PDB file of C-alpha atoms and ligand atoms in Angstrom:
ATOM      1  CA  UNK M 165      -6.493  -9.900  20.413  1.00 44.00           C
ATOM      2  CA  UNK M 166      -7.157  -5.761  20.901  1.00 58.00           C
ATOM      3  CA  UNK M 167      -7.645  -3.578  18.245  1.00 76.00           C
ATOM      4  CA  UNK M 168      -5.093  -1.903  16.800  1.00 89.00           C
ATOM      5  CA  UNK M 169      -4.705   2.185  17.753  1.00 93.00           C
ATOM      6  CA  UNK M 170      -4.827   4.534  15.150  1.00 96.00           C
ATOM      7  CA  UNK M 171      -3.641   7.940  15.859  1.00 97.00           C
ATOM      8  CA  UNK M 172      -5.791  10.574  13.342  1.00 97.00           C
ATOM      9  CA  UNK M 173      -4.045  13.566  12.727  1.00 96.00           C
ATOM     10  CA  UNK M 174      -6.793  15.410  10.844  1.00 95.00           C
ATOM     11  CA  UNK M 175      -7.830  19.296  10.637  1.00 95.00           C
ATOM     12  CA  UNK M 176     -10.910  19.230   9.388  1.00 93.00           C
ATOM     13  CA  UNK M 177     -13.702  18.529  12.006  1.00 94.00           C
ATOM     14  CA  UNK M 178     -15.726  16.833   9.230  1.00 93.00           C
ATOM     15  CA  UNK M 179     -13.270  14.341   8.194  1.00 91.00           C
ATOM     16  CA  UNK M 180     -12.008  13.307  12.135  1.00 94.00           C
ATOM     17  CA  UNK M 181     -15.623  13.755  13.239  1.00 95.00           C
ATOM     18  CA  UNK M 182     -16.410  10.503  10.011  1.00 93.00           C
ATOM     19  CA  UNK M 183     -12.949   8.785  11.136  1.00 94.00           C
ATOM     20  CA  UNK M 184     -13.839   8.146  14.384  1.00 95.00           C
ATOM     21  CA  UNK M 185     -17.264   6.902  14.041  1.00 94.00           C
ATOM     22  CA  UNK M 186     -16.090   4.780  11.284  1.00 93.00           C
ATOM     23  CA  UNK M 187     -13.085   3.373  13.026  1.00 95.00           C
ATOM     24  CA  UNK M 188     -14.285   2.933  16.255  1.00 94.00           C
ATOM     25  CA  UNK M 189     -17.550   1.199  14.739  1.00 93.00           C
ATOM     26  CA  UNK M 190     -14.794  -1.052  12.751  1.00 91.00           C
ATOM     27  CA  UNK M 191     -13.620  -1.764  16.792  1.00 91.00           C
ATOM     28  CA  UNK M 192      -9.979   0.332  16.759  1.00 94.00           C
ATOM     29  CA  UNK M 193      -9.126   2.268  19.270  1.00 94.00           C
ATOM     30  CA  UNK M 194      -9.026   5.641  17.943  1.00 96.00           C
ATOM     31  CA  UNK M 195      -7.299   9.105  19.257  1.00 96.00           C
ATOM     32  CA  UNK M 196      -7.660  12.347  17.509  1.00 97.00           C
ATOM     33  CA  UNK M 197      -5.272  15.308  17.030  1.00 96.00           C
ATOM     34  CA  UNK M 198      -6.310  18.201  14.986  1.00 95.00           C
ATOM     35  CA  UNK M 199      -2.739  20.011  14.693  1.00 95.00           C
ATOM     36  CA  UNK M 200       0.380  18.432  13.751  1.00 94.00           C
ATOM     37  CA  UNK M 201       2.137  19.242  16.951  1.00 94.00           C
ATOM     38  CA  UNK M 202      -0.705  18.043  18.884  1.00 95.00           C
ATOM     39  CA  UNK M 203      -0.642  14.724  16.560  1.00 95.00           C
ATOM     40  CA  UNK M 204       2.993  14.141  17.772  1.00 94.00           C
ATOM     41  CA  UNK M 205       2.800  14.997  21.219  1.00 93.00           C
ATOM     42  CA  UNK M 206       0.160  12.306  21.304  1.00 93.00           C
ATOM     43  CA  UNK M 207       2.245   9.915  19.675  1.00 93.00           C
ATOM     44  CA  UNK M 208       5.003  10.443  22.179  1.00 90.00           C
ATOM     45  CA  UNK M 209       2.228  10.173  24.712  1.00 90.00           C
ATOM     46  CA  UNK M 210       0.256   7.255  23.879  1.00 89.00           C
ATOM     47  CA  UNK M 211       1.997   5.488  20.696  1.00 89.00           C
ATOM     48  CA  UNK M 212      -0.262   4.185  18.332  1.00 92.00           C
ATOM     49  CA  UNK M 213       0.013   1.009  15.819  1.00 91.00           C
ATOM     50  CA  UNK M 214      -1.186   2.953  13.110  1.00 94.00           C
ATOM     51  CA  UNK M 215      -0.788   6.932  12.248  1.00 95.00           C
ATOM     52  CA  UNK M 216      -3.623   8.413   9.671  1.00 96.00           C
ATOM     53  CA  UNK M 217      -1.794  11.326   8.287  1.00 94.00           C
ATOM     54  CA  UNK M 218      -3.220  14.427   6.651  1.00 92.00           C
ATOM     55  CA  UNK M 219      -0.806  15.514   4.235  1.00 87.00           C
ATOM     56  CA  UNK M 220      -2.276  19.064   4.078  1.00 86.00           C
ATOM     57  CA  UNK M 221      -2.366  20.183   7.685  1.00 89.00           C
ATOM     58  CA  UNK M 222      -2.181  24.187   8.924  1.00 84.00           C
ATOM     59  CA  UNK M 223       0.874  25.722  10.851  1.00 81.00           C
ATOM     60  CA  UNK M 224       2.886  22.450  11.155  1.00 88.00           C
ATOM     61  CA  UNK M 225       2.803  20.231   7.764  1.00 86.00           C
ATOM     62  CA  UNK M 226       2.409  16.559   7.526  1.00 87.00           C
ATOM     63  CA  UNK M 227       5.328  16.346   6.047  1.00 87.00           C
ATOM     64  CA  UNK M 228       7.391  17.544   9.219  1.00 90.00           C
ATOM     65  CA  UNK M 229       5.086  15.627  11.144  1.00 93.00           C
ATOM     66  CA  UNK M 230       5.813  12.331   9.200  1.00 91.00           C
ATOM     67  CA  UNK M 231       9.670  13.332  10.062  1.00 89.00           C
ATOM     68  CA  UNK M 232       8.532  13.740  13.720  1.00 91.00           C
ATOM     69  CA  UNK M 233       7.225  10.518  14.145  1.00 91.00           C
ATOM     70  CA  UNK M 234       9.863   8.564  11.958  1.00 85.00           C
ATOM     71  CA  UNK M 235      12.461   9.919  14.123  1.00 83.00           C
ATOM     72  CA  UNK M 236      10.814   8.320  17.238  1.00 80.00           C
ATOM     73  CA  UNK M 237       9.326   5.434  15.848  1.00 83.00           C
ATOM     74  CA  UNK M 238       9.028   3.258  12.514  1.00 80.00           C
ATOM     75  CA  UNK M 239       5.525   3.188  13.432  1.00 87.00           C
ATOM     76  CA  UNK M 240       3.347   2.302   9.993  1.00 89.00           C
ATOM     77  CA  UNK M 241       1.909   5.723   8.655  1.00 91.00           C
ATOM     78  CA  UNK M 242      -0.427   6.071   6.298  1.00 90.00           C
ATOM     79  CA  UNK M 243      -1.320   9.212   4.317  1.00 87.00           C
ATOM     80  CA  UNK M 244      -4.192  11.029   3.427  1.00 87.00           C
ATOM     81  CA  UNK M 245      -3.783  13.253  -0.081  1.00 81.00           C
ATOM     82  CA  UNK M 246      -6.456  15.650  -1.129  1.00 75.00           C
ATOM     83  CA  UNK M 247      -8.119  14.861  -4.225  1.00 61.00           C
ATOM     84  CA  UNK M 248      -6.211  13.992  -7.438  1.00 59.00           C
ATOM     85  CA  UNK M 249      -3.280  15.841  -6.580  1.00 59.00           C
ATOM     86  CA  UNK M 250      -0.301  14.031  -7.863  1.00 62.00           C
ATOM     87  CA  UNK M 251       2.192  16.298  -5.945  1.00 60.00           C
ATOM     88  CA  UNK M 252       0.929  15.130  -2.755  1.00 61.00           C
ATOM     89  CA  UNK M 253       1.083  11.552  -3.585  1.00 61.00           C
ATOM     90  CA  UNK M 254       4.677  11.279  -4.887  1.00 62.00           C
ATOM     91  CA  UNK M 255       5.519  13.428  -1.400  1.00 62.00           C
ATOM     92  CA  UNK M 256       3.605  10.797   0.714  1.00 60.00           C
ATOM     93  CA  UNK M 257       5.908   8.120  -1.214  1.00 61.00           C
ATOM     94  CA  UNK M 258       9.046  10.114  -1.174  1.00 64.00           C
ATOM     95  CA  UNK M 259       8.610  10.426   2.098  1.00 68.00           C
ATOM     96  CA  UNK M 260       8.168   6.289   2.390  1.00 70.00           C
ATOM     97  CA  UNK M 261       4.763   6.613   3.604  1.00 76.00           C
ATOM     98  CA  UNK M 262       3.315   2.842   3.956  1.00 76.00           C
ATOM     99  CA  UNK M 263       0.623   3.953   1.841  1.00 78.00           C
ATOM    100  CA  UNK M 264      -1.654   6.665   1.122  1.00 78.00           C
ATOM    101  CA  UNK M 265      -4.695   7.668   0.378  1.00 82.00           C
ATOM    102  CA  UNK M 266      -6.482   9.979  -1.418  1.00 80.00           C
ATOM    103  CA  UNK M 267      -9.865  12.382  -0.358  1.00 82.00           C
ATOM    104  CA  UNK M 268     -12.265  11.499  -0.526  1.00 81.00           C
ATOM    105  CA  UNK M 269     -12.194   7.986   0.535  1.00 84.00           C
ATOM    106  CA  UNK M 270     -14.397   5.013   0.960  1.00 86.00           C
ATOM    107  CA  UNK M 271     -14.876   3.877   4.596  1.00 89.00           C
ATOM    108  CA  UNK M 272     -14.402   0.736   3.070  1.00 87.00           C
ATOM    109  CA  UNK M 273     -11.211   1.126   1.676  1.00 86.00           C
ATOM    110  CA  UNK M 274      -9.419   2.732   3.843  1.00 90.00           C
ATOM    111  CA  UNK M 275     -10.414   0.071   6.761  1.00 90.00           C
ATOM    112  CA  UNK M 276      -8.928  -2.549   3.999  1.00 87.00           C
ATOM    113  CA  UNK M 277      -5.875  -0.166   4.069  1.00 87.00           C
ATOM    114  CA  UNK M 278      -4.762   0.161   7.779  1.00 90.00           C
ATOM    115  CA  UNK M 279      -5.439  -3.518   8.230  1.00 87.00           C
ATOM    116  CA  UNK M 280      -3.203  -4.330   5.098  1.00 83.00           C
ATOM    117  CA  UNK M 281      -0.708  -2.165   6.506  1.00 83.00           C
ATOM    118  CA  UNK M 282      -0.973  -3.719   9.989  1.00 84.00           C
ATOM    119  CA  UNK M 283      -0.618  -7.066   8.561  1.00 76.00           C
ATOM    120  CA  UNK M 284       2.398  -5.947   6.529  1.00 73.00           C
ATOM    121  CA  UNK M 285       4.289  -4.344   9.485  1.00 73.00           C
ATOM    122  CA  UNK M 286       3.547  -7.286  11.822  1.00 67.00           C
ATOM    123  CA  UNK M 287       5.053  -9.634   9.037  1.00 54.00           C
ATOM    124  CA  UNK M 288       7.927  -7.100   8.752  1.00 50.00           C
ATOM    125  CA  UNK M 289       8.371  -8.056   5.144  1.00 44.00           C
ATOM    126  CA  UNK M 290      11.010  -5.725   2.933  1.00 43.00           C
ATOM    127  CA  UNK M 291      10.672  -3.137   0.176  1.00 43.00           C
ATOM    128  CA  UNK M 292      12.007  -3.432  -3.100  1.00 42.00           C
ATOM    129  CA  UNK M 293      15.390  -3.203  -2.943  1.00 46.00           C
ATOM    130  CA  UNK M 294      17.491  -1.263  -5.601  1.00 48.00           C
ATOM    131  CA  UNK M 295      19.463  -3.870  -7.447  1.00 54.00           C
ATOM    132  CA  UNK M 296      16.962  -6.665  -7.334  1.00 61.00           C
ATOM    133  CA  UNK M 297      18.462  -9.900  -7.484  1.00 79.00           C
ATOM    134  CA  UNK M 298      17.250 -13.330  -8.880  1.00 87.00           C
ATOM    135  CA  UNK M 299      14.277 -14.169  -6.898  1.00 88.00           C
ATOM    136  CA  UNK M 300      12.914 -17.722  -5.926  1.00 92.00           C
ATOM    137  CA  UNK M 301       9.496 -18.016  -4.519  1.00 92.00           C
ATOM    138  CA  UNK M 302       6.011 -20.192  -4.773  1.00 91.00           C
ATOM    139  CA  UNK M 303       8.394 -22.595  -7.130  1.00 92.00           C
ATOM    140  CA  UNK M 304       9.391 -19.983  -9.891  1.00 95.00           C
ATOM    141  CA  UNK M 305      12.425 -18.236 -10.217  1.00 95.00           C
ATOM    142  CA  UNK M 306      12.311 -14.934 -11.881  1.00 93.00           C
ATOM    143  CA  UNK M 307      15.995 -13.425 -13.165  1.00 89.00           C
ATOM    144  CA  UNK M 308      15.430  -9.324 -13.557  1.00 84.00           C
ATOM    145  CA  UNK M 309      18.221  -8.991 -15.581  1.00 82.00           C
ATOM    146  CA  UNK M 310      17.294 -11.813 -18.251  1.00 84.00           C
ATOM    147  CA  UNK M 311      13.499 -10.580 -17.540  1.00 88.00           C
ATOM    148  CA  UNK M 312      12.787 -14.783 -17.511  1.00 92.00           C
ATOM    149  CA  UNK M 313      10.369 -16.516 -15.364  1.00 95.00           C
ATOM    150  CA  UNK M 314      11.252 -20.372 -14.605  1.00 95.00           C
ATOM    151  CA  UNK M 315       9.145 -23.178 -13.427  1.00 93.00           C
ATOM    152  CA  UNK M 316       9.658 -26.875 -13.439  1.00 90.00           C
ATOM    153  CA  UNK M 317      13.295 -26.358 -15.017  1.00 90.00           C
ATOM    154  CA  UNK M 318      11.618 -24.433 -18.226  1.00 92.00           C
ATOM    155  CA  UNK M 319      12.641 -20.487 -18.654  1.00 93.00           C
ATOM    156  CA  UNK M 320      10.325 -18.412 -20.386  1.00 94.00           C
ATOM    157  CA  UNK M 321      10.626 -14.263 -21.681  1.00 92.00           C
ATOM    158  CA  UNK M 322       8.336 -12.300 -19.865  1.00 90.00           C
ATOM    159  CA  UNK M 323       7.430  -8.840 -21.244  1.00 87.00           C
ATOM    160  CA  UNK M 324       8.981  -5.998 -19.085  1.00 83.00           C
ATOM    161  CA  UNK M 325       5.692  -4.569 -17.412  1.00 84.00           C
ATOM    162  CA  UNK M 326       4.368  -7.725 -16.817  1.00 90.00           C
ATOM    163  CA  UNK M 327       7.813  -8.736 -15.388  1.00 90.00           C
ATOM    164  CA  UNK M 328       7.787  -5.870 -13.198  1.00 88.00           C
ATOM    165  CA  UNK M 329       4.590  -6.293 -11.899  1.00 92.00           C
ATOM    166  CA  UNK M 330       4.843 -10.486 -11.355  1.00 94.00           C
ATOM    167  CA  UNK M 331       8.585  -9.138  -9.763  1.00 92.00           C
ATOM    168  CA  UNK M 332       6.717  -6.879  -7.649  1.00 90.00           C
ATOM    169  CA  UNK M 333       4.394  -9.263  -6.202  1.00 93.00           C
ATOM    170  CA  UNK M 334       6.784 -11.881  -5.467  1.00 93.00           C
ATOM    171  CA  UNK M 335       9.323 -10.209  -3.878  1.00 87.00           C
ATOM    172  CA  UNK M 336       6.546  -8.561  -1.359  1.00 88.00           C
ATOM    173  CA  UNK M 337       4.947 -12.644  -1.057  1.00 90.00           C
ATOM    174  CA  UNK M 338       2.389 -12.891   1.386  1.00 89.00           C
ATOM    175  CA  UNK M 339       1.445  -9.100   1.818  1.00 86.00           C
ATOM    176  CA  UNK M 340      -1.840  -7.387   0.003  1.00 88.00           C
ATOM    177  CA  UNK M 341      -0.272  -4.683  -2.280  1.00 88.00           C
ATOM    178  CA  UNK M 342      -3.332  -2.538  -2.926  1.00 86.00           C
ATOM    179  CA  UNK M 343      -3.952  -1.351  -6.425  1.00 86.00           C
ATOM    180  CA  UNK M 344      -2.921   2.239  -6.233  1.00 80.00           C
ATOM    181  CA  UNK M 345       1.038   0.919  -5.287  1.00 82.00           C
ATOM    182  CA  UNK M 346       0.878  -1.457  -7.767  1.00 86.00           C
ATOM    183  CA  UNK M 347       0.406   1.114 -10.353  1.00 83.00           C
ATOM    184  CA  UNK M 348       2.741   3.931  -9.144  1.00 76.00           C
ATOM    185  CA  UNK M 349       5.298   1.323  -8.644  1.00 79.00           C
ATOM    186  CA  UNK M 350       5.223  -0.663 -12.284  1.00 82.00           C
ATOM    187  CA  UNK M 351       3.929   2.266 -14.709  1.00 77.00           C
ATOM    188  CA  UNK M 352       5.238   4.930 -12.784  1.00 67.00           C
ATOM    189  CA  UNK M 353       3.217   7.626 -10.587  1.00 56.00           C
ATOM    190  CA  UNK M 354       2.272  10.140 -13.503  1.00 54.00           C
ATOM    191  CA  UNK M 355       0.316   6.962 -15.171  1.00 59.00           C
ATOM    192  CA  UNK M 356      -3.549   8.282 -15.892  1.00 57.00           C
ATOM    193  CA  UNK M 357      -4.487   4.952 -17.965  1.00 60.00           C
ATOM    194  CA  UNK M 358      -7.098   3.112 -17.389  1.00 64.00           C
ATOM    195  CA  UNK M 359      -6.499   0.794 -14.259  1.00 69.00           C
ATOM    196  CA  UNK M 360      -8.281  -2.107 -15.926  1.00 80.00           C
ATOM    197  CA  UNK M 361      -4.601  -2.840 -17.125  1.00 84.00           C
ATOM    198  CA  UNK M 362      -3.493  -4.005 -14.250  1.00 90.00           C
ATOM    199  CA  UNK M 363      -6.437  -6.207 -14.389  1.00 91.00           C
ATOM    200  CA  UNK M 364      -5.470  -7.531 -17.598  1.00 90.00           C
ATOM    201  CA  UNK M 365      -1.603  -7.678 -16.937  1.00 92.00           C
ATOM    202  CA  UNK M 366      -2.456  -9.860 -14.044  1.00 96.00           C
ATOM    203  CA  UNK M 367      -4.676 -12.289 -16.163  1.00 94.00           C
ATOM    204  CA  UNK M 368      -1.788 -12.669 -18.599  1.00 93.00           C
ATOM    205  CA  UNK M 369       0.632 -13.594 -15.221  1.00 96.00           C
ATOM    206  CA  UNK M 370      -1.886 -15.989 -14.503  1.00 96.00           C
ATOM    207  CA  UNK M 371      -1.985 -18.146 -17.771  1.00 95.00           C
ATOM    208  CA  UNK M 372       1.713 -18.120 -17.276  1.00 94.00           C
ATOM    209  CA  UNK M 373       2.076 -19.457 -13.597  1.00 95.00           C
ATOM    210  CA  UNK M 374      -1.691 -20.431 -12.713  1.00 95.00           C
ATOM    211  CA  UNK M 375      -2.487 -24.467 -12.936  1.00 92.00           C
ATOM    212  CA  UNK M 376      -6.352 -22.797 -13.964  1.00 94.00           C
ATOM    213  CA  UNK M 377      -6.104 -19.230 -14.333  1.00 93.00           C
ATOM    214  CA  UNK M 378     -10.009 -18.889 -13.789  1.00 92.00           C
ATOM    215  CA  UNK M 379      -8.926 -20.339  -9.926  1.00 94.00           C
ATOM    216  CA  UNK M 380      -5.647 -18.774  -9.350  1.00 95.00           C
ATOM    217  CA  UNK M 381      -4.107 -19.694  -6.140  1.00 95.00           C
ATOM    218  CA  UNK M 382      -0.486 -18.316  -6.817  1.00 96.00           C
ATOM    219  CA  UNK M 383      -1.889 -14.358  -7.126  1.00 97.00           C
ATOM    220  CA  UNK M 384      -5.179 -13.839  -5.451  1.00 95.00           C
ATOM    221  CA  UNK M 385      -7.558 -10.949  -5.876  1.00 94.00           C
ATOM    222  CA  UNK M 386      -7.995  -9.123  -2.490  1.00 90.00           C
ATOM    223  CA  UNK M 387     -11.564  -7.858  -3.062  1.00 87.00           C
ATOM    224  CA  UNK M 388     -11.199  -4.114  -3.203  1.00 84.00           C
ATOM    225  CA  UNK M 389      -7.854  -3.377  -2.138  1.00 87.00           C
ATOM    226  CA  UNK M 390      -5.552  -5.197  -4.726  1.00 90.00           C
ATOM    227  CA  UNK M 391      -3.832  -8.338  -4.752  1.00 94.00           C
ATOM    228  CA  UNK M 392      -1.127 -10.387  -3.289  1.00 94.00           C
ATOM    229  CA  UNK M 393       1.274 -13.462  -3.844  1.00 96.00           C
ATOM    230  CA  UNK M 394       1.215 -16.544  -1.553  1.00 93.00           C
ATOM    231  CA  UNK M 395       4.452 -17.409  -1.456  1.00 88.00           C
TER     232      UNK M 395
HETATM  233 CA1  LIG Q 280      -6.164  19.107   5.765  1.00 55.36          CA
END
């Protein structure tokens, strides 16, 4: 199998100079644009399986570029915030970005990123839809409404975030949600806590659905990018 492309749209010659080693060491092929218009003329040109998006770009912004590229293409785009700023992170989900991250980055993550969102696109899997409906998957059944989980004909109450976030999970089965999505998505992007409670909202799910929640094989840890169902 080749590599997946990744086009970098990217201003700063520091940051596209560090991308392209990176991802071309990681074995993608890799073009660069360091202008938004020249970012979508090369994605009319070339395509790409994967767009790297600065958020913050001069003269044309990434947000009209993300609009540029959806309009052609629902090409999986991931977006690149500067550092801790909030603003551009509910944008770059606004927007429906696949997933973003924020400067500065590890190399590590954000390889773990564009091959989580490659895997997600190629499974074509669905978003969370508005009005979610009773949900049957990996032999529970979880009822939103009644916030209930129910396996082996015998309902429990589940509290609301850890509803949400078990919800969450299973109705994106089979894909890696990474941490950051998780978050924004069950305590809302303005949460500062301390992450460790996802960590510990997990465990809970676990003693509820896992045979041994010390070897979970329902929700499984995806070593530094989050975690995922198998449905
Ligand atoms: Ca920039």
């Amino acid at each position: 199998m080749t590599e997946a492309r990744i086009l970098v749209v990217e201003d700063e010659e520091s940051y596209r100079d560090s991308l392209n080693f990176l991802l071309r060491r990681e074995g993608f092929e890799v073009m660069l644009a360091e202008t938004g218009p020249q970012g979508v003329a090369a994605f009319a040109r070339d395509g790409a399986d994967v767009v790297l998006l600065d958020l913050m770009l001069p003269g044309m912004s990434g947000t009209e570029v993300f609009h540029a590229i959806r309009e052609r293409s629902d090409v999986p785009i991931l977006m690149v915030t500067a550092k801790d700023d909030q603003v551009d992170k509910i944008i770059g989900l606004e927007l429906g970005a696949d997933d973003y991250v924020t400067k500065p980055y590890s190399g590590r993550e954000l390889v773990a990123r564009i091959r989580a969102v490659l895997r997600r696109h190629a499974t074509g899997l669905e978003g969370i839809p508005d009005e979610p409906e009773r949900l049957t998957v990996a032999g529970m059944t979880l009822d939103p409404e009644r916030l209930t989980l129910t396996r082996d004909g015998e309902s429990e109450s589940v509290p609301p975030k850890e509803f949400a976030l078990l919800f969450l999970l299973a109705q994106n089965a089979g894909r890696v949600l990474p941490r950051q999505v998780i978050i924004d998505r069950v305590w809302g992007a303005d949460y500062f806590g301390d992450t460790k409670t996802l960590d510990v909202h997990i465990k809970r799910i676990r003693s509820r659905i896992e045979a041994v929640p010390a070897e979970p094989v329902i929700i499984q840890t995806v070593r530094g990018v989050g975690y995922t169902l198998e449905p």
